Amino acid sequence: MSRNPKFQQHIHVFRAIAIILIVSAHSIPSLDWSESPLLGRFLDGIANEASIFFFFIAGYLFQHLSERFSYQSYLLQKFKTVILPYLIISIPSLYLFTMVVERTNMWPWFYELHTWQQVSLFLLTGKHLAPLWFVPTITLFYLAAPVFIYIDRKIPRVYWLILPLWILAIYNGRNGPIGPIEKALYLLPVYLLGMVTSSYRDQAEELIKKFWIPLLVVSLLGFAGYTLDYKEPPYFLMVMKLPMALLMVIALLKVYPVFGDRLNYIAEISFGIFFIHAYFISFVKVVATYFVDGRAYDGEDAYLIEGTLLNLSIYVVIVLIASVGSIWVCKRVLGRRSRFVVGA
């Protein structure tokens, strides 16, 4: 078992790339791809479900930093830097979707519930703001942390279950009636893969280097299946992104010096960007609707910007600049306490 205490700069860069892809994935549906559907699908295949990379990184860093693990301290830290910001960031959307307008794609009985019940279900599922499903899901991993520690230290043969769990995820998908639990099962092999890659880092890196061609072939097959819109299951993004996570580790080990410190700040505040970027995506929709169509945004028919690589790049850059700028201001005003508000 490899236990390298050094800072993992390539994983730090990976985290920055992952959050940029996540912002891109959530921006793509805001553009009109009707004139170039294949390009839209191609770009969506690259960016969509980049949360798989986030979970791989989470598992990797969990194991890497687990030497002095204390469950009580761990949960307290996660409450302060993940759960508390989640609750605070959720306030505007909770108010909007319980007091002002109805959220689309909710259960047909949802708005027959009392307001406090609606709020509770929103928080338990993350459905009030599209990216926030991540928090209820990863909270299940936080709660199960002692189990993961026990697996890593006492019964590492459990890591052999990654392959069958991956196959199960490929055919079951991540969406279903029990929300975070199904998403957690879907992402479990990814998290475990991150852990085992860290735990046996030297051996893992050698194996990835040895088998990079088969890993790349599997990843490209998944990408092709998704881009060409083949019938699912299998869920092609999981086919693509799990082996791609391994390939990214090796690739970034070689090329991360090229990035230097350029992505460090984005990596450091990646959780904060994850929390707030959806608000800025909505803000851009409001502004675009007003200036392009001369009307107020009503939550529908906002696909007024032509879907091109250039327009998507501009859209993502605007959202990233707004998110990073807001977090920078928050950190300047609140100092270290900003972590309890925006998670960064």
mmCIF file with all atom_site columns, C-alpha atoms in Angstrom, residues 42-115:
data_model
loop_
_atom_site.group_PDB
_atom_site.id
_atom_site.type_symbol
_atom_site.label_atom_id
_atom_site.label_alt_id
_atom_site.label_comp_id
_atom_site.label_asym_id
_atom_site.label_entity_id
_atom_site.label_seq_id
_atom_site.pdbx_PDB_ins_code
_atom_site.Cartn_x
_atom_site.Cartn_y
_atom_site.Cartn_z
_atom_site.occupancy
_atom_site.B_iso_or_equiv
_atom_site.pdbx_formal_charge
_atom_site.auth_seq_id
_atom_site.auth_comp_id
_atom_site.auth_asym_id
_atom_site.auth_atom_id
_atom_site.pdbx_PDB_model_num
ATOM 1  C CA . PHE A 1 42  ? -20.518 15.666 -28.808 1.00 0.00 ? 42  PHE A CA 1
ATOM 2  C CA . LEU A 1 43  ? -19.838 18.509 -26.360 1.00 0.00 ? 43  LEU A CA 1
ATOM 3  C CA . ASP A 1 44  ? -22.388 17.148 -23.911 1.00 0.00 ? 44  ASP A CA 1
ATOM 4  C CA . GLY A 1 45  ? -20.623 13.791 -24.003 1.00 0.00 ? 45  GLY A CA 1
ATOM 5  C CA . ILE A 1 46  ? -17.359 15.464 -23.012 1.00 0.00 ? 46  ILE A CA 1
ATOM 6  C CA . ALA A 1 47  ? -18.846 17.528 -20.181 1.00 0.00 ? 47  ALA A CA 1
ATOM 7  C CA . ASN A 1 48  ? -21.914 15.696 -18.909 1.00 0.00 ? 48  ASN A CA 1
ATOM 8  C CA . GLU A 1 49  ? -21.573 13.623 -15.735 1.00 0.00 ? 49  GLU A CA 1
ATOM 9  C CA . ALA A 1 50  ? -18.186 15.153 -14.954 1.00 0.00 ? 50  ALA A CA 1
ATOM 10 C CA . SER A 1 51  ? -19.411 14.630 -11.397 1.00 0.00 ? 51  SER A CA 1
ATOM 11 C CA . ILE A 1 52  ? -17.980 11.130 -11.930 1.00 0.00 ? 52  ILE A CA 1
ATOM 12 C CA . PHE A 1 53  ? -14.559 12.790 -11.904 1.00 0.00 ? 53  PHE A CA 1
ATOM 13 C CA . PHE A 1 54  ? -15.525 14.707 -8.759  1.00 0.00 ? 54  PHE A CA 1
ATOM 14 C CA . PHE A 1 55  ? -16.429 11.468 -6.972  1.00 0.00 ? 55  PHE A CA 1
ATOM 15 C CA . PHE A 1 56  ? -13.232 9.765  -8.140  1.00 0.00 ? 56  PHE A CA 1
ATOM 16 C CA . ILE A 1 57  ? -11.228 12.697 -6.760  1.00 0.00 ? 57  ILE A CA 1
ATOM 17 C CA . ALA A 1 58  ? -13.260 12.624 -3.527  1.00 0.00 ? 58  ALA A CA 1
ATOM 18 C CA . GLY A 1 59  ? -12.448 8.936  -3.012  1.00 0.00 ? 59  GLY A CA 1
ATOM 19 C CA . TYR A 1 60  ? -8.795  9.491  -3.895  1.00 0.00 ? 60  TYR A CA 1
ATOM 20 C CA . LEU A 1 61  ? -8.357  12.375 -1.461  1.00 0.00 ? 61  LEU A CA 1
ATOM 21 C CA . PHE A 1 62  ? -10.384 10.662 1.263   1.00 0.00 ? 62  PHE A CA 1
ATOM 22 C CA . GLN A 1 63  ? -7.954  7.743  1.272   1.00 0.00 ? 63  GLN A CA 1
ATOM 23 C CA . HIS A 1 64  ? -4.908  9.972  0.808   1.00 0.00 ? 64  HIS A CA 1
ATOM 24 C CA . LEU A 1 65  ? -5.799  12.034 3.887   1.00 0.00 ? 65  LEU A CA 1
ATOM 25 C CA . SER A 1 66  ? -7.141  9.172  6.013   1.00 0.00 ? 66  SER A CA 1
ATOM 26 C CA . GLU A 1 67  ? -4.061  8.382  8.107   1.00 0.00 ? 67  GLU A CA 1
ATOM 27 C CA . ARG A 1 68  ? -5.293  10.362 11.132  1.00 0.00 ? 68  ARG A CA 1
ATOM 28 C CA . PHE A 1 69  ? -8.982  9.821  10.492  1.00 0.00 ? 69  PHE A CA 1
ATOM 29 C CA . SER A 1 70  ? -11.385 10.801 13.281  1.00 0.00 ? 70  SER A CA 1
ATOM 30 C CA . TYR A 1 71  ? -15.051 10.230 12.453  1.00 0.00 ? 71  TYR A CA 1
ATOM 31 C CA . GLN A 1 72  ? -16.321 12.959 14.767  1.00 0.00 ? 72  GLN A CA 1
ATOM 32 C CA . SER A 1 73  ? -13.885 15.572 13.435  1.00 0.00 ? 73  SER A CA 1
ATOM 33 C CA . TYR A 1 74  ? -14.532 14.452 9.870   1.00 0.00 ? 74  TYR A CA 1
ATOM 34 C CA . LEU A 1 75  ? -18.309 14.837 10.161  1.00 0.00 ? 75  LEU A CA 1
ATOM 35 C CA . LEU A 1 76  ? -17.965 18.191 11.909  1.00 0.00 ? 76  LEU A CA 1
ATOM 36 C CA . GLN A 1 77  ? -15.719 19.477 9.138   1.00 0.00 ? 77  GLN A CA 1
ATOM 37 C CA . LYS A 1 78  ? -18.100 18.238 6.434   1.00 0.00 ? 78  LYS A CA 1
ATOM 38 C CA . PHE A 1 79  ? -21.046 19.830 8.216   1.00 0.00 ? 79  PHE A CA 1
ATOM 39 C CA . LYS A 1 80  ? -19.262 23.185 8.326   1.00 0.00 ? 80  LYS A CA 1
ATOM 40 C CA . THR A 1 81  ? -17.875 23.171 4.793   1.00 0.00 ? 81  THR A CA 1
ATOM 41 C CA . VAL A 1 82  ? -20.491 21.190 2.825   1.00 0.00 ? 82  VAL A CA 1
ATOM 42 C CA . ILE A 1 83  ? -23.831 20.836 4.633   1.00 0.00 ? 83  ILE A CA 1
ATOM 43 C CA . LEU A 1 84  ? -24.007 24.354 6.097   1.00 0.00 ? 84  LEU A CA 1
ATOM 44 C CA . PRO A 1 85  ? -23.139 26.073 2.775   1.00 0.00 ? 85  PRO A CA 1
ATOM 45 C CA . TYR A 1 86  ? -25.677 23.776 1.093   1.00 0.00 ? 86  TYR A CA 1
ATOM 46 C CA . LEU A 1 87  ? -28.390 24.998 3.450   1.00 0.00 ? 87  LEU A CA 1
ATOM 47 C CA . ILE A 1 88  ? -27.434 28.655 3.005   1.00 0.00 ? 88  ILE A CA 1
ATOM 48 C CA . ILE A 1 89  ? -27.022 28.519 -0.786  1.00 0.00 ? 89  ILE A CA 1
ATOM 49 C CA . SER A 1 90  ? -30.370 26.708 -1.032  1.00 0.00 ? 90  SER A CA 1
ATOM 50 C CA . ILE A 1 91  ? -32.384 29.521 0.587   1.00 0.00 ? 91  ILE A CA 1
ATOM 51 C CA . PRO A 1 92  ? -33.128 31.580 -2.581  1.00 0.00 ? 92  PRO A CA 1
ATOM 52 C CA . SER A 1 93  ? -34.198 28.581 -4.667  1.00 0.00 ? 93  SER A CA 1
ATOM 53 C CA . LEU A 1 94  ? -36.200 27.073 -1.792  1.00 0.00 ? 94  LEU A CA 1
ATOM 54 C CA . TYR A 1 95  ? -38.111 30.334 -1.441  1.00 0.00 ? 95  TYR A CA 1
ATOM 55 C CA . LEU A 1 96  ? -38.614 30.590 -5.202  1.00 0.00 ? 96  LEU A CA 1
ATOM 56 C CA . PHE A 1 97  ? -39.911 27.045 -5.660  1.00 0.00 ? 97  PHE A CA 1
ATOM 57 C CA . THR A 1 98  ? -42.126 26.905 -2.579  1.00 0.00 ? 98  THR A CA 1
ATOM 58 C CA . MET A 1 99  ? -43.525 30.448 -2.459  1.00 0.00 ? 99  MET A CA 1
ATOM 59 C CA . VAL A 1 100 ? -43.344 31.938 -5.973  1.00 0.00 ? 100 VAL A CA 1
ATOM 60 C CA . VAL A 1 101 ? -43.382 29.369 -8.795  1.00 0.00 ? 101 VAL A CA 1
ATOM 61 C CA . GLU A 1 102 ? -43.634 25.609 -9.076  1.00 0.00 ? 102 GLU A CA 1
ATOM 62 C CA . ARG A 1 103 ? -40.530 23.616 -9.963  1.00 0.00 ? 103 ARG A CA 1
ATOM 63 C CA . THR A 1 104 ? -40.940 21.606 -13.143 1.00 0.00 ? 104 THR A CA 1
ATOM 64 C CA . ASN A 1 105 ? -40.420 17.829 -13.237 1.00 0.00 ? 105 ASN A CA 1
ATOM 65 C CA . MET A 1 106 ? -41.448 17.292 -9.620  1.00 0.00 ? 106 MET A CA 1
ATOM 66 C CA . TRP A 1 107 ? -43.679 14.454 -8.423  1.00 0.00 ? 107 TRP A CA 1
ATOM 67 C CA . PRO A 1 108 ? -47.343 15.171 -9.283  1.00 0.00 ? 108 PRO A CA 1
ATOM 68 C CA . TRP A 1 109 ? -48.274 15.154 -5.578  1.00 0.00 ? 109 TRP A CA 1
ATOM 69 C CA . PHE A 1 110 ? -45.374 17.340 -4.460  1.00 0.00 ? 110 PHE A CA 1
ATOM 70 C CA . TYR A 1 111 ? -47.184 20.674 -4.333  1.00 0.00 ? 111 TYR A CA 1
ATOM 71 C CA . GLU A 1 112 ? -50.049 19.182 -2.347  1.00 0.00 ? 112 GLU A CA 1
ATOM 72 C CA . LEU A 1 113 ? -47.660 18.886 0.616   1.00 0.00 ? 113 LEU A CA 1
ATOM 73 C CA . HIS A 1 114 ? -47.153 21.485 3.334   1.00 0.00 ? 114 HIS A CA 1
ATOM 74 C CA . THR A 1 115 ? -44.377 23.985 2.661   1.00 0.00 ? 115 THR A CA 1
#
